Tab-separated table of C-alpha atoms and ligand atoms in Angstrom:
chain	number	residue	atom	x	y	z
A	1	MET	CA	-10.644	2.264	10.124
A	2	SER	CA	-13.919	4.067	9.413
A	3	ASP	CA	-15.893	2.947	6.367
A	4	ALA	CA	-16.615	6.576	5.477
A	5	ILE	CA	-13.608	7.002	3.184
A	6	ARG	CA	-11.729	3.911	2.072
A	7	VAL	CA	-8.100	4.104	0.939
A	8	ARG	CA	-7.120	1.694	-1.855
A	9	LEU	CA	-3.674	0.855	-3.144
A	10	THR	CA	-3.940	1.045	-6.937
A	11	GLY	CA	-0.402	1.409	-8.257
A	12	VAL	CA	3.092	0.112	-7.523
A	13	GLY	CA	6.519	1.065	-8.814
A	14	GLY	CA	10.189	0.643	-8.061
A	15	TYR	CA	13.676	1.716	-9.059
A	16	LEU	CA	16.968	-0.016	-8.338
A	17	PRO	CA	20.323	1.597	-9.182
A	18	ARG	CA	22.197	0.183	-12.183
A	19	ASP	CA	25.290	-0.952	-10.245
A	20	VAL	CA	25.097	-4.277	-8.423
A	21	VAL	CA	27.698	-5.072	-5.757
A	22	THR	CA	27.896	-8.685	-4.588
A	23	ASN	CA	29.243	-9.847	-1.233
A	24	ASP	CA	32.312	-11.131	-3.049
A	25	ASP	CA	32.775	-7.694	-4.640
A	26	LEU	CA	32.833	-6.145	-1.160
A	27	ALA	CA	35.620	-8.478	-0.118
A	28	LYS	CA	37.595	-8.470	-3.368
A	29	LYS	CA	36.996	-5.091	-5.048
A	30	PHE	CA	36.213	-2.899	-2.017
A	31	GLY	CA	38.869	-4.548	0.182
A	32	ILE	CA	36.484	-5.069	3.119
A	33	GLU	CA	37.545	-7.823	5.520
A	34	THR	CA	34.426	-9.928	5.080
A	35	SER	CA	33.111	-12.912	3.121
A	36	ASP	CA	30.015	-14.004	1.243
A	37	GLU	CA	29.622	-16.814	3.768
A	38	TRP	CA	29.653	-14.451	6.804
A	39	ILE	CA	27.152	-12.002	5.301
A	40	ARG	CA	24.823	-14.659	3.839
A	41	THR	CA	24.616	-16.794	6.976
A	42	ARG	CA	23.896	-13.920	9.341
A	43	THR	CA	21.658	-11.769	7.138
A	44	GLY	CA	20.540	-13.614	3.977
A	45	ILE	CA	22.066	-10.799	1.883
A	46	GLY	CA	23.852	-11.795	-1.341
A	47	GLN	CA	24.121	-8.456	-3.157
A	48	ARG	CA	22.924	-4.842	-3.123
A	49	HIS	CA	22.398	-2.034	-5.665
A	50	ILE	CA	24.525	1.078	-5.151
A	51	ALA	CA	23.574	4.476	-6.593
A	52	SER	CA	25.910	6.276	-9.004
A	53	GLY	CA	26.311	10.053	-8.992
A	54	ASP	CA	23.310	10.683	-11.248
A	55	GLU	CA	21.032	8.431	-9.161
A	56	THR	CA	19.688	10.533	-6.314
A	57	THR	CA	16.971	10.035	-3.726
A	58	ALA	CA	14.724	12.361	-5.778
A	59	SER	CA	15.517	10.829	-9.188
A	60	MET	CA	14.889	7.288	-7.965
A	61	ALA	CA	11.704	8.366	-6.144
A	62	ALA	CA	10.371	10.077	-9.266
A	63	GLU	CA	11.008	7.007	-11.428
A	64	ALA	CA	9.261	4.715	-8.929
A	65	ALA	CA	6.362	7.188	-8.769
A	66	ARG	CA	6.046	7.308	-12.589
A	67	GLN	CA	5.747	3.534	-12.621
A	68	ALA	CA	3.076	3.564	-9.892
A	69	LEU	CA	1.039	6.131	-11.866
A	70	ASP	CA	1.403	4.068	-15.071
A	71	TYR	CA	0.334	0.915	-13.247
A	72	ALA	CA	-2.791	2.654	-11.925
A	73	GLY	CA	-3.499	4.452	-15.216
A	74	VAL	CA	-3.632	7.780	-13.382
A	75	ASP	CA	-2.301	11.044	-14.814
A	76	VAL	CA	-0.025	13.114	-12.595
A	77	SER	CA	-2.462	16.038	-12.839
A	78	GLU	CA	-4.914	14.009	-10.713
A	79	VAL	CA	-2.457	13.549	-7.807
A	80	ASP	CA	-3.135	15.689	-4.724
A	81	ALA	CA	-0.005	14.956	-2.679
A	82	VAL	CA	3.405	13.282	-2.607
A	83	LEU	CA	4.840	11.848	0.607
A	84	VAL	CA	8.423	10.615	0.622
A	85	ALA	CA	9.791	8.518	3.467
A	86	THR	CA	13.557	8.942	3.558
A	87	ALA	CA	16.502	9.210	5.918
A	88	THR	CA	18.776	10.248	3.053
A	89	PRO	CA	17.338	13.386	1.418
A	90	ASP	CA	19.519	14.957	-1.268
A	91	GLN	CA	19.235	18.347	0.447
A	92	VAL	CA	18.065	19.509	3.873
A	93	PHE	CA	15.371	21.358	1.956
A	94	PRO	CA	13.484	21.514	-0.373
A	95	ALA	CA	11.987	18.192	0.639
A	96	VAL	CA	12.508	15.245	-1.702
A	97	ALA	CA	8.719	15.125	-2.161
A	98	VAL	CA	8.701	18.640	-3.582
A	99	GLN	CA	11.570	17.771	-5.926
A	100	VAL	CA	9.568	14.741	-7.048
A	101	GLN	CA	6.593	16.996	-7.781
A	102	ALA	CA	8.820	19.097	-10.054
A	103	ARG	CA	10.302	16.043	-11.778
A	104	LEU	CA	6.806	14.664	-12.451
A	105	GLY	CA	5.525	18.024	-13.737
A	106	MET	CA	3.083	18.386	-10.840
A	107	THR	CA	2.140	22.024	-10.346
A	108	ALA	CA	-0.715	21.626	-7.837
A	109	GLY	CA	-1.143	19.802	-4.546
A	110	PHE	CA	1.527	19.443	-1.862
A	111	GLY	CA	4.453	17.291	-0.780
A	112	PHE	CA	6.568	16.637	2.285
A	113	ASP	CA	9.073	14.130	3.641
A	114	ILE	CA	8.728	11.769	6.570
A	115	SER	CA	11.689	10.835	8.737
A	116	ALA	CA	11.222	7.532	10.554
A	117	ALA	CA	14.256	5.607	9.250
A	118	CYS	CA	13.468	2.036	8.174
A	119	SER	CA	9.843	2.351	9.387
A	120	GLY	CA	9.328	5.416	7.183
A	121	PHE	CA	7.133	3.746	4.578
A	122	VAL	CA	4.660	2.462	7.185
A	123	TYR	CA	4.603	5.946	8.759
A	124	ALA	CA	4.005	7.526	5.331
A	125	LEU	CA	1.184	5.088	4.546
A	126	ALA	CA	-0.483	5.936	7.858
A	127	THR	CA	-0.075	9.677	7.260
A	128	ALA	CA	-1.393	9.514	3.698
A	129	SER	CA	-4.312	7.391	4.821
A	130	ALA	CA	-5.208	9.944	7.529
A	131	LEU	CA	-5.011	12.827	5.027
A	132	MET	CA	-7.387	10.954	2.760
A	133	GLN	CA	-9.731	10.001	5.583
A	134	SER	CA	-9.979	13.661	6.543
A	135	GLY	CA	-10.835	14.601	2.959
A	136	GLN	CA	-7.678	16.653	2.295
A	137	ALA	CA	-6.578	14.493	-0.630
A	138	LYS	CA	-8.069	11.828	-2.915
A	139	LYS	CA	-4.933	10.521	-4.623
A	140	ILE	CA	-1.531	10.380	-2.914
A	141	LEU	CA	1.815	9.030	-4.063
A	142	VAL	CA	3.599	7.369	-1.131
A	143	ILE	CA	7.278	6.737	-1.788
A	144	GLY	CA	10.238	5.290	0.093
A	145	SER	CA	13.585	6.324	-1.408
A	146	GLU	CA	17.073	5.921	0.051
A	147	VAL	CA	20.766	6.179	-0.783
A	148	PHE	CA	22.116	4.594	2.392
A	149	SER	CA	25.429	3.979	0.614
A	150	ARG	CA	26.142	7.694	1.221
A	151	LEU	CA	25.542	7.343	4.982
A	152	LEU	CA	27.710	4.305	5.503
A	153	ASP	CA	31.142	4.164	7.064
A	154	TRP	CA	32.833	1.951	4.457
A	155	THR	CA	35.566	1.125	6.975
A	156	ASP	CA	33.010	-0.398	9.392
A	157	ARG	CA	32.378	-3.939	8.159
A	158	SER	CA	29.676	-4.519	10.778
A	159	THR	CA	27.338	-2.015	9.050
A	160	CYS	CA	28.511	-1.325	5.473
A	161	VAL	CA	27.662	-4.838	4.255
A	162	LEU	CA	24.016	-4.589	5.338
A	163	PHE	CA	22.508	-1.810	3.241
A	164	GLY	CA	21.634	-0.937	-0.360
A	165	ASP	CA	19.993	1.872	-2.363
A	166	GLY	CA	16.647	2.081	-4.180
A	167	ALA	CA	13.128	3.474	-4.260
A	168	GLY	CA	9.613	2.053	-4.182
A	169	ALA	CA	6.280	3.801	-4.604
A	170	VAL	CA	2.566	3.175	-4.316
A	171	LEU	CA	-0.424	5.210	-5.421
A	172	LEU	CA	-3.287	5.456	-2.934
A	173	GLU	CA	-6.771	6.401	-4.135
A	174	SER	CA	-9.895	7.001	-2.102
A	175	GLY	CA	-12.954	4.843	-2.744
A	176	GLY	CA	-13.467	1.138	-3.355
A	177	GLU	CA	-15.468	-1.761	-1.999
A	178	GLU	CA	-16.220	-2.391	1.654
A	179	GLY	CA	-13.311	-4.208	3.327
A	180	GLU	CA	-10.881	-3.178	0.567
A	181	GLY	CA	-7.763	-1.030	0.998
A	182	ILE	CA	-5.889	-0.006	4.140
A	183	LEU	CA	-7.616	-1.728	7.063
A	184	SER	CA	-5.419	-0.277	9.810
A	185	THR	CA	-1.982	1.137	10.575
A	186	HIS	CA	-0.124	1.024	13.915
A	187	LEU	CA	2.804	3.318	14.716
A	188	HIS	CA	5.246	3.370	17.656
A	189	SER	CA	8.491	5.056	18.636
A	190	ASP	CA	10.708	5.149	21.716
A	191	GLY	CA	13.574	7.634	21.800
A	192	ARG	CA	15.215	5.948	24.784
A	193	THR	CA	16.699	3.434	22.359
A	194	GLY	CA	18.063	6.096	20.000
A	195	ASP	CA	21.653	5.121	20.727
A	196	ILE	CA	21.503	1.594	19.274
A	197	LEU	CA	20.929	2.704	15.660
A	198	TYR	CA	21.599	6.265	14.571
A	199	VAL	CA	23.490	8.598	12.254
A	200	ASP	CA	26.311	10.353	14.008
A	201	GLY	CA	25.491	14.035	13.414
A	202	ALA	CA	23.955	16.213	10.730
A	203	VAL	CA	24.496	19.466	8.871
A	204	GLY	CA	25.826	22.024	11.357
A	205	CYS	CA	27.562	19.396	13.515
A	206	PRO	CA	31.059	19.635	12.019
A	207	SER	CA	32.757	17.410	14.600
A	208	THR	CA	30.623	14.423	13.705
A	209	SER	CA	31.227	11.757	11.068
A	210	GLN	CA	27.657	11.712	9.761
A	211	HIS	CA	27.851	7.950	9.436
A	212	LEU	CA	25.396	5.242	10.408
A	213	ARG	CA	26.223	3.526	13.709
A	214	MET	CA	24.547	0.398	15.049
A	215	GLN	CA	24.644	-2.083	17.891
A	216	GLY	CA	23.509	-5.001	15.745
A	217	ARG	CA	22.661	-7.470	18.502
A	218	GLU	CA	20.586	-4.942	20.429
A	219	VAL	CA	18.680	-3.951	17.290
A	220	PHE	CA	18.040	-7.625	16.553
A	221	ARG	CA	16.690	-8.199	20.076
A	222	HIS	CA	14.321	-5.214	19.911
A	223	ALA	CA	13.202	-6.085	16.368
A	224	VAL	CA	11.967	-9.548	17.317
A	225	VAL	CA	9.949	-8.306	20.310
A	226	LYS	CA	8.583	-5.054	18.865
A	227	LEU	CA	7.673	-6.411	15.431
A	228	SER	CA	5.782	-9.262	17.122
A	229	GLN	CA	3.822	-6.738	19.154
A	230	ALA	CA	3.042	-4.613	16.080
A	231	VAL	CA	1.815	-7.668	14.168
A	232	ASP	CA	-0.373	-8.828	17.070
A	233	GLU	CA	-1.799	-5.334	17.298
A	234	ALA	CA	-2.726	-5.270	13.591
A	235	LEU	CA	-4.394	-8.693	13.786
A	236	ALA	CA	-6.304	-7.857	16.974
A	237	ALA	CA	-7.539	-4.520	15.585
A	238	ASN	CA	-9.162	-6.365	12.693
A	239	GLY	CA	-10.353	-9.483	14.550
A	240	LEU	CA	-7.956	-11.665	12.522
A	241	THR	CA	-5.404	-14.386	13.216
A	242	GLY	CA	-2.130	-15.267	11.481
A	243	GLN	CA	-4.053	-17.814	9.368
A	244	ASP	CA	-6.013	-15.010	7.682
A	245	ILE	CA	-2.886	-13.354	6.271
A	246	GLN	CA	-2.153	-14.221	2.635
A	247	TRP	CA	1.104	-12.286	2.291
A	248	MET	CA	3.675	-10.765	4.564
A	249	VAL	CA	5.672	-7.921	2.992
A	250	PRO	CA	8.137	-7.104	5.765
A	251	HIS	CA	10.888	-4.527	5.991
A	252	GLN	CA	13.932	-6.283	4.545
A	253	ALA	CA	16.685	-5.951	7.151
A	254	ASN	CA	17.673	-9.490	7.869
A	255	LEU	CA	16.357	-12.877	6.717
A	256	ARG	CA	16.557	-14.254	10.260
A	257	ILE	CA	14.186	-11.542	11.531
A	258	ILE	CA	11.840	-12.110	8.562
A	259	ASP	CA	11.830	-15.893	9.113
A	260	GLY	CA	11.107	-15.357	12.821
A	261	MET	CA	8.039	-13.257	12.024
A	262	ALA	CA	6.788	-15.755	9.425
A	263	LYS	CA	7.137	-18.542	11.973
A	264	LYS	CA	5.159	-16.549	14.514
A	265	LEU	CA	2.317	-16.191	11.987
A	266	ALA	CA	2.689	-19.835	10.854
A	267	LEU	CA	3.066	-18.472	7.318
A	268	PRO	CA	4.826	-20.778	4.836
A	269	SER	CA	7.925	-19.192	3.305
A	270	ASP	CA	6.298	-18.929	-0.135
A	271	ARG	CA	3.799	-16.464	1.393
A	272	VAL	CA	6.548	-14.086	2.504
A	273	VAL	CA	7.973	-11.611	0.008
A	274	VAL	CA	11.755	-11.597	0.345
A	275	THR	CA	14.086	-9.226	-1.509
A	276	VAL	CA	16.812	-8.820	1.113
A	277	ASP	CA	18.919	-11.427	-0.719
A	278	ARG	CA	19.140	-9.161	-3.805
A	279	HIS	CA	18.479	-5.643	-2.456
A	280	ALA	CA	19.981	-5.826	1.087
A	281	ASN	CA	18.387	-3.334	3.503
A	282	THR	CA	17.066	-0.324	1.557
A	283	SER	CA	15.485	1.205	4.676
A	284	ALA	CA	12.193	3.028	3.859
A	285	ALA	CA	12.309	1.758	0.267
A	286	SER	CA	12.344	-1.924	1.159
A	287	ILE	CA	8.609	-2.563	1.660
A	288	PRO	CA	7.366	-0.747	-1.476
A	289	LEU	CA	10.161	-2.357	-3.540
A	290	ALA	CA	9.127	-5.812	-2.314
A	291	LEU	CA	5.447	-5.051	-2.884
A	292	ASN	CA	6.182	-3.806	-6.407
A	293	GLU	CA	7.986	-7.031	-7.230
A	294	ALA	CA	5.290	-9.347	-5.862
A	295	VAL	CA	2.385	-7.451	-7.445
A	296	ARG	CA	4.062	-7.239	-10.851
A	297	ASP	CA	5.065	-10.918	-10.948
A	298	GLY	CA	1.492	-11.911	-10.092
A	299	ARG	CA	2.073	-13.337	-6.612
A	300	ILE	CA	-0.001	-10.697	-4.801
A	301	ARG	CA	-3.439	-10.319	-6.379
A	302	LYS	CA	-6.521	-8.225	-5.919
A	303	GLY	CA	-8.383	-9.285	-2.774
A	304	ASP	CA	-5.285	-10.631	-0.975
A	305	LEU	CA	-4.723	-9.624	2.637
A	306	VAL	CA	-1.217	-8.188	3.022
A	307	LEU	CA	0.600	-7.525	6.281
A	308	MET	CA	3.505	-5.068	6.399
A	309	GLU	CA	5.823	-4.501	9.354
A	310	ALA	CA	8.999	-2.509	9.956
A	311	LEU	CA	11.421	-1.372	12.635
A	312	GLY	CA	14.132	1.243	12.337
A	313	GLY	CA	16.280	3.864	14.022
A	314	GLY	CA	14.598	5.842	16.772
A	315	LEU	CA	13.552	3.261	17.531
A	316	THR	CA	10.482	3.508	15.345
A	317	TRP	CA	8.294	0.566	14.423
A	318	GLY	CA	4.848	-0.246	13.099
A	319	SER	CA	2.562	-2.369	10.971
A	320	ALA	CA	-0.128	-2.014	8.323
A	321	LEU	CA	-2.825	-4.351	7.038
A	322	ILE	CA	-4.090	-3.899	3.485
A	323	ARG	CA	-6.695	-5.745	1.458
A	324	MET	CA	-5.452	-5.325	-2.125
B	1	LIG	N1	32.343	-9.783	7.968
B	1	LIG	C1	33.047	-10.631	8.733
B	1	LIG	N2	33.051	-10.535	10.081
B	1	LIG	C2	32.333	-9.551	10.644
B	1	LIG	C3	31.582	-8.635	9.878
B	1	LIG	C4	31.616	-8.778	8.483
B	1	LIG	N3	30.926	-7.963	7.662
B	1	LIG	N4	30.967	-7.783	10.712
B	1	LIG	C5	31.286	-8.129	11.963
B	1	LIG	N5	32.120	-9.209	11.918
B	1	LIG	C6	32.724	-9.926	13.044
B	1	LIG	C7	32.823	-9.097	14.278
B	1	LIG	O1	33.996	-8.320	14.261
B	1	LIG	C8	32.835	-10.144	15.354
B	1	LIG	O2	34.126	-10.684	15.423
B	1	LIG	P1	34.769	-11.069	16.844
B	1	LIG	O3	33.879	-12.141	17.409
B	1	LIG	O4	36.129	-11.549	16.454
B	1	LIG	O5	34.755	-9.809	17.629
B	1	LIG	C9	31.924	-11.235	14.803
B	1	LIG	O6	31.838	-11.003	13.386
B	1	LIG	C10	30.533	-11.227	15.398
B	1	LIG	O7	30.032	-9.896	15.361
B	1	LIG	P2	28.595	-9.560	15.861
B	1	LIG	O8	28.319	-8.110	15.621
B	1	LIG	O9	28.422	-10.085	17.248
B	1	LIG	O10	27.735	-10.432	14.848
B	1	LIG	P3	26.257	-10.897	14.956
B	1	LIG	O11	26.206	-12.355	14.925
B	1	LIG	O12	25.472	-10.160	15.992
B	1	LIG	O13	25.693	-10.398	13.544
B	1	LIG	C11	24.409	-8.632	12.575
B	1	LIG	C12	25.722	-9.021	13.206
B	1	LIG	C13	24.237	-9.395	11.264
B	1	LIG	C14	24.439	-7.125	12.263
B	1	LIG	C15	23.241	-8.974	13.533
B	1	LIG	O14	23.487	-8.463	14.801
B	1	LIG	C16	21.941	-8.433	13.035
B	1	LIG	O15	21.426	-8.895	12.046
B	1	LIG	N6	21.337	-7.467	13.745
B	1	LIG	C17	20.129	-6.821	13.291
B	1	LIG	C18	20.526	-5.491	12.851
B	1	LIG	C19	19.885	-5.093	11.566
B	1	LIG	O16	19.272	-5.829	10.839
B	1	LIG	N7	20.079	-3.814	11.278
B	1	LIG	C20	19.584	-3.214	10.112
B	1	LIG	C21	19.078	-1.835	10.417
B	1	LIG	S1	17.760	-1.910	11.516
B	1	LIG	C22	16.545	-2.501	10.718
B	1	LIG	O17	16.397	-2.240	9.556
B	1	LIG	C23	15.635	-3.380	11.438
């Protein structure tokens, strides 16, 4: 990335719905033919947060954004743009980002949503970074917010146990020291694999269920290969090796995938931020939620080199390297 305009990450925030549903709850209260043992062994998931009626993609996004602004000590009037990565907007339009602007009292600047499924946050970071590099904005809120519980087929035990709801946000600001901020981002997609993870239909497709469908084993296979490539690409672009990485903040789909990537980088497990056990897979919200947690509890500190990676429906996948 050019040294002309640096893009720093100065604020973090997150929101998790009030209701927590454990694996045992799914089996006992929801009547799903599953068990804590099955879900935990295959995915590392122990519980998830599920949004209630008043918790929407926009309301959760706005709360996470407020926290990110507070953390950075920046007033909303200084923000030039809001980007929301989501696969679960509350309405087809207006975009969630524009609704967030209204909720925050932001009357200037612009906002739009990014649709790249579970890779959405990495895509939004890359887009925001490019807008800042080109001088179109100096401060951007980048948010991932999802209510996947509303996309799930609750009669399909192979998918409904995997996901949760929530929102995470970061504030990006231009400026900073040499070598600080977003060092590079790497995006990929391949529509030929669209049929292994998708939502069956959309508004205007009345014959469809509008539920998430997935071939879990196929997704797993692609995730291991493609995430490895995206990580190698990020390291090579910056002349780094796995040993240089202080923290991995991966998309939280499955603990086995996360462990595989950590092993590849020879990163000890205490250098990997894991939330999948408590949040399950919150799609585009998972990376900023994990980052929020690790920055606020003091694990990730200023100067640390952080690697992010994600893969999702499309398939889409990518990585980002950030010096905090
Ligand atoms: N509880 C109990 N049994 C179940 C459940 C459940 N929730 N779901 C499926 N089973 C059963 C199946 O019916 C099957 O039974 P059978 O052998 O009698 O037919 C058996 O468990 C094995 O099913 P598989 O689908 O083959 O299970 P697998 O070991 O592949 O694990 C899983 C499934 C966890 C989804 C795995 O494939 C995976 O992790 N894939 C990655 C997908 C992923 O993470 N997706 C998230 C979205 S994409 C992303 O964010 C990267």
